[in-house]
């Protein structure tokens, strides 16, 4: 049974080269595609990690991978590649886009 959040074959083929290479030593890394599907399932459904369906693998593996790839820039690389592809294919109208921003109060006495 596939979930709506599962990567298609085309999405996987575009994503796979952007992932960090597995370590040469140590325990073999859990399946990357299944782990990404698990991460997407949790983020889309809003379920708790411990409620992840068993067919998507171990919840702690998915959570650790989400955190590790956030810290090492993997998600940023995937995002930039996706934007570049969508732009090349003419799916982004840059005339109608918005940039999200955060506001931080200036320190006292700052100009």
JSON list of C-alpha atoms in Angstrom, two decimals:
[
{"chain": "A", "resi": 1, "resn": "UNK", "atom": "CA", "xyz": [0.00, 0.00, 0.00]},
{"chain": "A", "resi": 2, "resn": "UNK", "atom": "CA", "xyz": [1.41, 3.36, -1.02]},
{"chain": "A", "resi": 3, "resn": "UNK", "atom": "CA", "xyz": [0.71, 6.62, 0.77]},
{"chain": "A", "resi": 4, "resn": "UNK", "atom": "CA", "xyz": [0.04, 9.93, -0.98]},
{"chain": "A", "resi": 5, "resn": "UNK", "atom": "CA", "xyz": [3.28, 11.24, 0.57]},
{"chain": "A", "resi": 6, "resn": "UNK", "atom": "CA", "xyz": [5.48, 8.54, -1.00]},
{"chain": "A", "resi": 7, "resn": "UNK", "atom": "CA", "xyz": [8.00, 9.73, -3.56]},
{"chain": "A", "resi": 8, "resn": "UNK", "atom": "CA", "xyz": [7.27, 8.78, -7.16]},
{"chain": "A", "resi": 9, "resn": "UNK", "atom": "CA", "xyz": [10.03, 7.06, -9.12]},
{"chain": "A", "resi": 10, "resn": "UNK", "atom": "CA", "xyz": [10.75, 10.34, -10.93]},
{"chain": "A", "resi": 11, "resn": "UNK", "atom": "CA", "xyz": [10.96, 12.28, -7.66]},
{"chain": "A", "resi": 12, "resn": "UNK", "atom": "CA", "xyz": [13.25, 9.65, -6.17]},
{"chain": "A", "resi": 13, "resn": "UNK", "atom": "CA", "xyz": [15.58, 9.69, -9.19]},
{"chain": "A", "resi": 14, "resn": "UNK", "atom": "CA", "xyz": [15.88, 13.48, -8.89]},
{"chain": "A", "resi": 15, "resn": "UNK", "atom": "CA", "xyz": [16.42, 13.37, -5.13]},
{"chain": "A", "resi": 16, "resn": "UNK", "atom": "CA", "xyz": [18.81, 10.41, -4.78]},
{"chain": "A", "resi": 17, "resn": "UNK", "atom": "CA", "xyz": [21.94, 12.12, -6.17]},
{"chain": "A", "resi": 18, "resn": "UNK", "atom": "CA", "xyz": [21.49, 15.03, -3.73]},
{"chain": "A", "resi": 19, "resn": "UNK", "atom": "CA", "xyz": [21.69, 12.84, -0.62]},
{"chain": "A", "resi": 20, "resn": "UNK", "atom": "CA", "xyz": [24.89, 12.39, 1.39]},
{"chain": "A", "resi": 21, "resn": "UNK", "atom": "CA", "xyz": [26.84, 9.25, 0.57]},
{"chain": "A", "resi": 22, "resn": "UNK", "atom": "CA", "xyz": [26.57, 6.45, 3.16]},
{"chain": "A", "resi": 23, "resn": "UNK", "atom": "CA", "xyz": [29.52, 5.95, 5.49]},
{"chain": "A", "resi": 24, "resn": "UNK", "atom": "CA", "xyz": [32.01, 3.34, 4.30]},
{"chain": "A", "resi": 25, "resn": "UNK", "atom": "CA", "xyz": [32.34, 1.75, 7.71]},
{"chain": "A", "resi": 26, "resn": "UNK", "atom": "CA", "xyz": [29.84, 0.76, 10.34]},
{"chain": "A", "resi": 27, "resn": "UNK", "atom": "CA", "xyz": [26.29, -0.42, 10.17]},
{"chain": "A", "resi": 28, "resn": "UNK", "atom": "CA", "xyz": [24.58, -0.12, 6.75]},
{"chain": "A", "resi": 29, "resn": "UNK", "atom": "CA", "xyz": [22.30, 2.91, 6.51]},
{"chain": "A", "resi": 30, "resn": "UNK", "atom": "CA", "xyz": [18.55, 2.37, 6.45]},
{"chain": "A", "resi": 31, "resn": "UNK", "atom": "CA", "xyz": [16.92, 2.66, 3.03]},
{"chain": "A", "resi": 32, "resn": "UNK", "atom": "CA", "xyz": [16.96, 6.35, 2.06]},
{"chain": "A", "resi": 33, "resn": "UNK", "atom": "CA", "xyz": [13.79, 6.31, -0.03]},
{"chain": "A", "resi": 34, "resn": "UNK", "atom": "CA", "xyz": [11.77, 4.62, 2.68]},
{"chain": "A", "resi": 35, "resn": "UNK", "atom": "CA", "xyz": [13.19, 7.01, 5.28]},
{"chain": "A", "resi": 36, "resn": "UNK", "atom": "CA", "xyz": [12.28, 10.07, 3.20]},
{"chain": "A", "resi": 37, "resn": "UNK", "atom": "CA", "xyz": [8.79, 8.64, 2.72]},
{"chain": "A", "resi": 38, "resn": "UNK", "atom": "CA", "xyz": [8.54, 8.26, 6.50]},
{"chain": "A", "resi": 39, "resn": "UNK", "atom": "CA", "xyz": [9.65, 11.86, 7.07]},
{"chain": "A", "resi": 40, "resn": "UNK", "atom": "CA", "xyz": [7.18, 13.17, 4.49]},
{"chain": "A", "resi": 41, "resn": "UNK", "atom": "CA", "xyz": [4.39, 11.08, 6.02]},
{"chain": "A", "resi": 42, "resn": "UNK", "atom": "CA", "xyz": [4.94, 12.53, 9.49]},
{"chain": "A", "resi": 43, "resn": "UNK", "atom": "CA", "xyz": [5.34, 16.10, 8.25]},
{"chain": "A", "resi": 44, "resn": "UNK", "atom": "CA", "xyz": [2.23, 15.91, 6.05]},
{"chain": "A", "resi": 45, "resn": "UNK", "atom": "CA", "xyz": [-0.04, 13.96, 8.38]},
{"chain": "A", "resi": 46, "resn": "UNK", "atom": "CA", "xyz": [1.06, 15.63, 11.60]},
{"chain": "A", "resi": 47, "resn": "UNK", "atom": "CA", "xyz": [1.17, 12.28, 13.40]},
{"chain": "A", "resi": 48, "resn": "UNK", "atom": "CA", "xyz": [3.59, 11.59, 16.23]},
{"chain": "A", "resi": 49, "resn": "UNK", "atom": "CA", "xyz": [6.84, 9.87, 15.26]},
{"chain": "A", "resi": 50, "resn": "UNK", "atom": "CA", "xyz": [5.86, 6.87, 17.37]},
{"chain": "A", "resi": 51, "resn": "UNK", "atom": "CA", "xyz": [2.66, 6.50, 15.30]},
{"chain": "A", "resi": 52, "resn": "UNK", "atom": "CA", "xyz": [4.56, 6.08, 12.04]},
{"chain": "A", "resi": 53, "resn": "UNK", "atom": "CA", "xyz": [3.23, 3.05, 10.11]},
{"chain": "A", "resi": 54, "resn": "UNK", "atom": "CA", "xyz": [5.66, 0.14, 10.43]},
{"chain": "A", "resi": 55, "resn": "UNK", "atom": "CA", "xyz": [6.03, -0.25, 6.66]},
{"chain": "A", "resi": 56, "resn": "UNK", "atom": "CA", "xyz": [7.82, 3.13, 6.66]},
{"chain": "A", "resi": 57, "resn": "UNK", "atom": "CA", "xyz": [10.58, 1.88, 8.95]},
{"chain": "A", "resi": 58, "resn": "UNK", "atom": "CA", "xyz": [11.82, 2.89, 12.35]},
{"chain": "A", "resi": 59, "resn": "UNK", "atom": "CA", "xyz": [10.50, 6.19, 13.71]},
{"chain": "A", "resi": 60, "resn": "UNK", "atom": "CA", "xyz": [13.72, 7.12, 15.49]},
{"chain": "A", "resi": 61, "resn": "UNK", "atom": "CA", "xyz": [15.75, 6.50, 12.32]},
{"chain": "A", "resi": 62, "resn": "UNK", "atom": "CA", "xyz": [13.47, 8.82, 10.34]},
{"chain": "A", "resi": 63, "resn": "UNK", "atom": "CA", "xyz": [13.58, 11.50, 13.02]},
{"chain": "A", "resi": 64, "resn": "UNK", "atom": "CA", "xyz": [17.37, 11.36, 13.35]},
{"chain": "A", "resi": 65, "resn": "UNK", "atom": "CA", "xyz": [17.77, 11.53, 9.58]},
{"chain": "A", "resi": 66, "resn": "UNK", "atom": "CA", "xyz": [15.46, 14.56, 9.39]},
{"chain": "A", "resi": 67, "resn": "UNK", "atom": "CA", "xyz": [17.56, 16.32, 12.02]},
{"chain": "A", "resi": 68, "resn": "UNK", "atom": "CA", "xyz": [20.92, 15.32, 10.53]},
{"chain": "A", "resi": 69, "resn": "UNK", "atom": "CA", "xyz": [19.97, 16.37, 7.00]},
{"chain": "A", "resi": 70, "resn": "UNK", "atom": "CA", "xyz": [18.58, 19.66, 8.30]},
{"chain": "A", "resi": 71, "resn": "UNK", "atom": "CA", "xyz": [21.90, 20.35, 10.01]},
{"chain": "A", "resi": 72, "resn": "UNK", "atom": "CA", "xyz": [24.16, 19.40, 7.11]},
{"chain": "A", "resi": 73, "resn": "UNK", "atom": "CA", "xyz": [22.25, 21.30, 4.41]},
{"chain": "A", "resi": 74, "resn": "UNK", "atom": "CA", "xyz": [20.81, 18.30, 2.57]},
{"chain": "A", "resi": 75, "resn": "UNK", "atom": "CA", "xyz": [17.24, 19.63, 2.66]},
{"chain": "A", "resi": 76, "resn": "UNK", "atom": "CA", "xyz": [18.48, 23.00, 1.36]},
{"chain": "A", "resi": 77, "resn": "UNK", "atom": "CA", "xyz": [20.21, 21.30, -1.58]},
{"chain": "A", "resi": 78, "resn": "UNK", "atom": "CA", "xyz": [17.06, 19.36, -2.41]},
{"chain": "A", "resi": 79, "resn": "UNK", "atom": "CA", "xyz": [14.93, 22.51, -2.16]},
{"chain": "A", "resi": 80, "resn": "UNK", "atom": "CA", "xyz": [17.27, 24.54, -4.42]},
{"chain": "A", "resi": 81, "resn": "UNK", "atom": "CA", "xyz": [17.40, 21.73, -7.00]},
{"chain": "A", "resi": 82, "resn": "UNK", "atom": "CA", "xyz": [13.61, 21.47, -7.00]},
{"chain": "A", "resi": 83, "resn": "UNK", "atom": "CA", "xyz": [13.24, 25.23, -7.45]},
{"chain": "A", "resi": 84, "resn": "UNK", "atom": "CA", "xyz": [15.79, 25.21, -10.29]},
{"chain": "A", "resi": 85, "resn": "UNK", "atom": "CA", "xyz": [13.96, 22.37, -12.04]},
{"chain": "A", "resi": 86, "resn": "UNK", "atom": "CA", "xyz": [10.57, 24.03, -11.65]},
{"chain": "A", "resi": 87, "resn": "UNK", "atom": "CA", "xyz": [12.02, 27.30, -12.94]},
{"chain": "A", "resi": 88, "resn": "UNK", "atom": "CA", "xyz": [13.63, 25.61, -15.97]},
{"chain": "A", "resi": 89, "resn": "UNK", "atom": "CA", "xyz": [10.31, 23.94, -16.78]},
{"chain": "A", "resi": 90, "resn": "UNK", "atom": "CA", "xyz": [8.48, 27.28, -16.50]},
{"chain": "A", "resi": 91, "resn": "UNK", "atom": "CA", "xyz": [6.39, 26.34, -13.47]},
{"chain": "A", "resi": 92, "resn": "UNK", "atom": "CA", "xyz": [7.42, 29.32, -11.33]},
{"chain": "A", "resi": 93, "resn": "UNK", "atom": "CA", "xyz": [6.10, 32.81, -11.96]},
{"chain": "A", "resi": 94, "resn": "UNK", "atom": "CA", "xyz": [8.69, 34.99, -10.24]},
{"chain": "A", "resi": 95, "resn": "UNK", "atom": "CA", "xyz": [6.44, 38.04, -10.76]},
{"chain": "A", "resi": 96, "resn": "UNK", "atom": "CA", "xyz": [4.04, 36.63, -8.17]},
{"chain": "A", "resi": 97, "resn": "UNK", "atom": "CA", "xyz": [6.10, 35.31, -5.31]},
{"chain": "A", "resi": 98, "resn": "UNK", "atom": "CA", "xyz": [6.58, 36.25, -1.70]},
{"chain": "A", "resi": 99, "resn": "UNK", "atom": "CA", "xyz": [9.48, 35.97, 0.67]},
{"chain": "A", "resi": 100, "resn": "UNK", "atom": "CA", "xyz": [8.77, 34.98, 4.23]},
{"chain": "A", "resi": 101, "resn": "UNK", "atom": "CA", "xyz": [10.66, 36.94, 6.83]},
{"chain": "A", "resi": 102, "resn": "UNK", "atom": "CA", "xyz": [11.08, 37.19, 10.56]},
{"chain": "A", "resi": 103, "resn": "UNK", "atom": "CA", "xyz": [11.11, 40.42, 12.45]},
{"chain": "A", "resi": 104, "resn": "UNK", "atom": "CA", "xyz": [13.63, 40.99, 15.20]},
{"chain": "A", "resi": 105, "resn": "UNK", "atom": "CA", "xyz": [13.49, 44.01, 17.46]},
{"chain": "A", "resi": 106, "resn": "UNK", "atom": "CA", "xyz": [16.48, 46.30, 17.26]},
{"chain": "A", "resi": 107, "resn": "UNK", "atom": "CA", "xyz": [18.59, 46.68, 20.36]},
{"chain": "A", "resi": 108, "resn": "UNK", "atom": "CA", "xyz": [18.01, 49.72, 22.43]},
{"chain": "A", "resi": 109, "resn": "UNK", "atom": "CA", "xyz": [19.69, 52.75, 20.98]},
{"chain": "A", "resi": 110, "resn": "UNK", "atom": "CA", "xyz": [20.23, 51.15, 17.57]},
{"chain": "A", "resi": 111, "resn": "UNK", "atom": "CA", "xyz": [19.52, 53.35, 14.59]}
]
